[in-house]
């Protein structure tokens, strides 16, 4: 009898041990699976302060007016597909917009440069002197001579006042941009780079160095408490930087090194979803930045139309000028979205001038941070796109009247090149989100659909397992 009792106890004990180990093994497998799924995507630098993930799929459908803009998502996508994207793709390949003058090697004013790139793709291929247009090396003629035949036709009363040409269209001005930190008039350390040979893509520049750059950028763009309700002027800079960051991340994910051993490149859709598409605010800010820069380009249409695009090749000169006019005066663009962003509403009231000056100082600091980027190619595209954004700010906030800005605006050639290339990068990002965003979101949600089930199972298993493992 005693032996029977002992045998029963031993059997129960062995059965309990088996159950404990079975539950322990099941929980271990479950935890590993969840951890692997959550860490499978490669990590890049942080986005900033607002990273709330929306779990409602209905809120990830982008319709209606883009926040703080005058154009809706549907119109922005249609215009980008039919007008802007095809025009910009041609325009940025022309010699005039292909070559960008940049100071690649500068001392970081904030901390020692300790950034290290993993790939040779981080380096920039500079142009030899005989490659870029000779006219870029010397001063320029004014855009339209006052003695041109078209200026002197008819009676004296019909003669066009050429004051505007003398003031605004004497080629491309050599002036400094008050919104950016770089001295664009200093040619001593500048070099020309062929942007077509140095695409914006994954470079291996990650880790603390890259994260420190973005942390500092977001700290400048949003210096107030994020929990406070901000006026439109106070959230302007953050939205622009967030939209630019989204676009950069999309380009990195769209041209990603999938296998370093085989040098295989392609789309990293998991990364794109993880860093941009799963966050509606980031997508919204991308569209906001896109429409903001588009407004700057359309506002300065008369200036860009009459400026020179000479590189010493009449065929290429005519092509660049023709493409600019096609872009600026496309009837679909003018009819569907004549005012993508209304800058006249900003900087009003008693605090207006103070907020504007503060925003300008913050953006200058952000542009200075580009000298701290530890990757040469990242620094190139960072400087170009920040200069493009600074040029858009300069155009929109130098003067609110289009007639006045036509008379007073002065642009450097480099500012025009940066502005158009920035709009093209944003256009490419918007196109990618519109064409692949919804399908990618559905795919990723389906793949991660086991998370709710796993949570339910864990909730059921955990009390039982904990009682056995005590």
PDB file of C-alpha atoms in Angstrom, residues 133-245:
ATOM      1  CA  UNK A 133      29.966  73.498 -67.326  1.00  0.00           C
ATOM      2  CA  UNK A 134      32.622  76.143 -67.866  1.00  0.00           C
ATOM      3  CA  UNK A 135      30.047  78.909 -67.339  1.00  0.00           C
ATOM      4  CA  UNK A 136      29.610  77.751 -63.743  1.00  0.00           C
ATOM      5  CA  UNK A 137      33.150  78.911 -63.020  1.00  0.00           C
ATOM      6  CA  UNK A 138      32.761  82.581 -63.944  1.00  0.00           C
ATOM      7  CA  UNK A 139      30.347  85.501 -63.412  1.00  0.00           C
ATOM      8  CA  UNK A 140      27.099  85.543 -65.337  1.00  0.00           C
ATOM      9  CA  UNK A 141      25.359  87.899 -67.673  1.00  0.00           C
ATOM     10  CA  UNK A 142      22.028  89.314 -66.632  1.00  0.00           C
ATOM     11  CA  UNK A 143      18.965  87.348 -67.631  1.00  0.00           C
ATOM     12  CA  UNK A 144      17.572  89.676 -70.291  1.00  0.00           C
ATOM     13  CA  UNK A 145      19.660  92.608 -71.639  1.00  0.00           C
ATOM     14  CA  UNK A 146      17.870  95.960 -71.628  1.00  0.00           C
ATOM     15  CA  UNK A 147      18.827  96.497 -75.260  1.00  0.00           C
ATOM     16  CA  UNK A 148      17.245  93.247 -76.441  1.00  0.00           C
ATOM     17  CA  UNK A 149      14.965  93.772 -79.464  1.00  0.00           C
ATOM     18  CA  UNK A 150      11.846  92.711 -77.580  1.00  0.00           C
ATOM     19  CA  UNK A 151      12.478  95.488 -75.070  1.00  0.00           C
ATOM     20  CA  UNK A 152      12.558  98.234 -77.679  1.00  0.00           C
ATOM     21  CA  UNK A 153       9.592  97.410 -79.880  1.00  0.00           C
ATOM     22  CA  UNK A 154       6.938 100.066 -80.444  1.00  0.00           C
ATOM     23  CA  UNK A 155       6.721 103.572 -79.037  1.00  0.00           C
ATOM     24  CA  UNK A 156       8.623 104.738 -75.960  1.00  0.00           C
ATOM     25  CA  UNK A 157       5.436 104.467 -73.906  1.00  0.00           C
ATOM     26  CA  UNK A 158       5.317 100.749 -74.718  1.00  0.00           C
ATOM     27  CA  UNK A 159       8.905 100.097 -73.645  1.00  0.00           C
ATOM     28  CA  UNK A 160       9.191  97.664 -70.784  1.00  0.00           C
ATOM     29  CA  UNK A 161      10.794  98.996 -67.619  1.00  0.00           C
ATOM     30  CA  UNK A 162      13.998  96.936 -67.325  1.00  0.00           C
ATOM     31  CA  UNK A 163      14.597  97.840 -63.663  1.00  0.00           C
ATOM     32  CA  UNK A 164      13.468  94.371 -62.669  1.00  0.00           C
ATOM     33  CA  UNK A 165      16.092  92.745 -64.848  1.00  0.00           C
ATOM     34  CA  UNK A 166      18.854  94.851 -63.368  1.00  0.00           C
ATOM     35  CA  UNK A 167      17.751  94.107 -59.813  1.00  0.00           C
ATOM     36  CA  UNK A 168      16.596  90.516 -59.989  1.00  0.00           C
ATOM     37  CA  UNK A 169      17.710  88.811 -63.178  1.00  0.00           C
ATOM     38  CA  UNK A 170      21.391  89.624 -63.519  1.00  0.00           C
ATOM     39  CA  UNK A 171      22.078  85.924 -63.930  1.00  0.00           C
ATOM     40  CA  UNK A 172      22.232  84.221 -60.562  1.00  0.00           C
ATOM     41  CA  UNK A 173      23.065  86.361 -57.572  1.00  0.00           C
ATOM     42  CA  UNK A 174      26.021  85.707 -55.306  1.00  0.00           C
ATOM     43  CA  UNK A 175      24.283  86.450 -52.015  1.00  0.00           C
ATOM     44  CA  UNK A 176      24.034  84.695 -48.688  1.00  0.00           C
ATOM     45  CA  UNK A 177      20.804  83.033 -47.566  1.00  0.00           C
ATOM     46  CA  UNK A 178      19.684  84.430 -44.188  1.00  0.00           C
ATOM     47  CA  UNK A 179      17.935  81.130 -43.382  1.00  0.00           C
ATOM     48  CA  UNK A 180      21.028  78.930 -43.719  1.00  0.00           C
ATOM     49  CA  UNK A 181      24.390  78.795 -42.012  1.00  0.00           C
ATOM     50  CA  UNK A 182      26.730  78.062 -44.924  1.00  0.00           C
ATOM     51  CA  UNK A 183      28.380  81.018 -46.624  1.00  0.00           C
ATOM     52  CA  UNK A 184      27.476  80.203 -50.218  1.00  0.00           C
ATOM     53  CA  UNK A 185      29.604  83.096 -51.478  1.00  0.00           C
ATOM     54  CA  UNK A 186      32.812  81.415 -50.279  1.00  0.00           C
ATOM     55  CA  UNK A 187      34.159  79.421 -53.219  1.00  0.00           C
ATOM     56  CA  UNK A 188      37.518  78.546 -51.699  1.00  0.00           C
ATOM     57  CA  UNK A 189      36.484  75.149 -50.319  1.00  0.00           C
ATOM     58  CA  UNK A 190      33.560  74.438 -52.630  1.00  0.00           C
ATOM     59  CA  UNK A 191      33.513  71.512 -55.017  1.00  0.00           C
ATOM     60  CA  UNK A 192      31.074  70.521 -57.763  1.00  0.00           C
ATOM     61  CA  UNK A 193      29.270  67.191 -57.447  1.00  0.00           C
ATOM     62  CA  UNK A 194      27.288  65.369 -60.111  1.00  0.00           C
ATOM     63  CA  UNK A 195      24.100  64.426 -58.268  1.00  0.00           C
ATOM     64  CA  UNK A 196      23.222  61.760 -60.814  1.00  0.00           C
ATOM     65  CA  UNK A 197      26.412  59.905 -59.920  1.00  0.00           C
ATOM     66  CA  UNK A 198      25.823  60.262 -56.174  1.00  0.00           C
ATOM     67  CA  UNK A 199      22.261  59.048 -55.520  1.00  0.00           C
ATOM     68  CA  UNK A 200      20.637  59.339 -52.125  1.00  0.00           C
ATOM     69  CA  UNK A 201      20.565  55.779 -50.801  1.00  0.00           C
ATOM     70  CA  UNK A 202      21.572  53.542 -47.907  1.00  0.00           C
ATOM     71  CA  UNK A 203      25.191  54.165 -46.889  1.00  0.00           C
ATOM     72  CA  UNK A 204      25.584  52.234 -43.647  1.00  0.00           C
ATOM     73  CA  UNK A 205      25.649  55.453 -41.635  1.00  0.00           C
ATOM     74  CA  UNK A 206      23.789  54.390 -38.486  1.00  0.00           C
ATOM     75  CA  UNK A 207      24.215  54.184 -34.748  1.00  0.00           C
ATOM     76  CA  UNK A 208      24.900  56.860 -32.121  1.00  0.00           C
ATOM     77  CA  UNK A 209      26.499  59.335 -34.529  1.00  0.00           C
ATOM     78  CA  UNK A 210      23.520  59.410 -36.892  1.00  0.00           C
ATOM     79  CA  UNK A 211      21.058  59.367 -33.993  1.00  0.00           C
ATOM     80  CA  UNK A 212      22.802  62.322 -32.380  1.00  0.00           C
ATOM     81  CA  UNK A 213      22.328  64.383 -35.553  1.00  0.00           C
ATOM     82  CA  UNK A 214      18.593  63.764 -35.690  1.00  0.00           C
ATOM     83  CA  UNK A 215      18.161  64.263 -31.966  1.00  0.00           C
ATOM     84  CA  UNK A 216      19.834  67.666 -32.251  1.00  0.00           C
ATOM     85  CA  UNK A 217      17.796  68.577 -35.343  1.00  0.00           C
ATOM     86  CA  UNK A 218      14.510  67.759 -33.641  1.00  0.00           C
ATOM     87  CA  UNK A 219      15.604  69.542 -30.478  1.00  0.00           C
ATOM     88  CA  UNK A 220      16.037  72.700 -32.570  1.00  0.00           C
ATOM     89  CA  UNK A 221      12.821  72.268 -34.543  1.00  0.00           C
ATOM     90  CA  UNK A 222      10.648  71.807 -31.458  1.00  0.00           C
ATOM     91  CA  UNK A 223      12.111  73.738 -28.545  1.00  0.00           C
ATOM     92  CA  UNK A 224       8.816  73.937 -26.632  1.00  0.00           C
ATOM     93  CA  UNK A 225       7.110  71.281 -24.544  1.00  0.00           C
ATOM     94  CA  UNK A 226       5.493  68.821 -27.024  1.00  0.00           C
ATOM     95  CA  UNK A 227       2.532  68.403 -24.666  1.00  0.00           C
ATOM     96  CA  UNK A 228       1.599  72.053 -25.111  1.00  0.00           C
ATOM     97  CA  UNK A 229      -0.820  73.150 -27.808  1.00  0.00           C
ATOM     98  CA  UNK A 230       1.198  74.979 -30.471  1.00  0.00           C
ATOM     99  CA  UNK A 231       0.120  77.576 -32.976  1.00  0.00           C
ATOM    100  CA  UNK A 232       0.749  76.991 -36.676  1.00  0.00           C
ATOM    101  CA  UNK A 233       3.950  79.051 -36.677  1.00  0.00           C
ATOM    102  CA  UNK A 234       5.393  77.092 -33.748  1.00  0.00           C
ATOM    103  CA  UNK A 235       4.781  73.692 -35.340  1.00  0.00           C
ATOM    104  CA  UNK A 236       5.856  74.759 -38.849  1.00  0.00           C
ATOM    105  CA  UNK A 237       9.534  73.894 -38.504  1.00  0.00           C
ATOM    106  CA  UNK A 238       8.918  70.556 -36.819  1.00  0.00           C
ATOM    107  CA  UNK A 239       6.528  69.493 -39.583  1.00  0.00           C
ATOM    108  CA  UNK A 240       8.998  70.499 -42.292  1.00  0.00           C
ATOM    109  CA  UNK A 241      11.842  68.575 -40.644  1.00  0.00           C
ATOM    110  CA  UNK A 242       9.635  65.543 -39.978  1.00  0.00           C
ATOM    111  CA  UNK A 243       8.463  65.547 -43.611  1.00  0.00           C
ATOM    112  CA  UNK A 244      12.027  65.837 -44.865  1.00  0.00           C
ATOM    113  CA  UNK A 245      13.120  63.025 -42.536  1.00  0.00           C
TER     114      UNK A 245
END
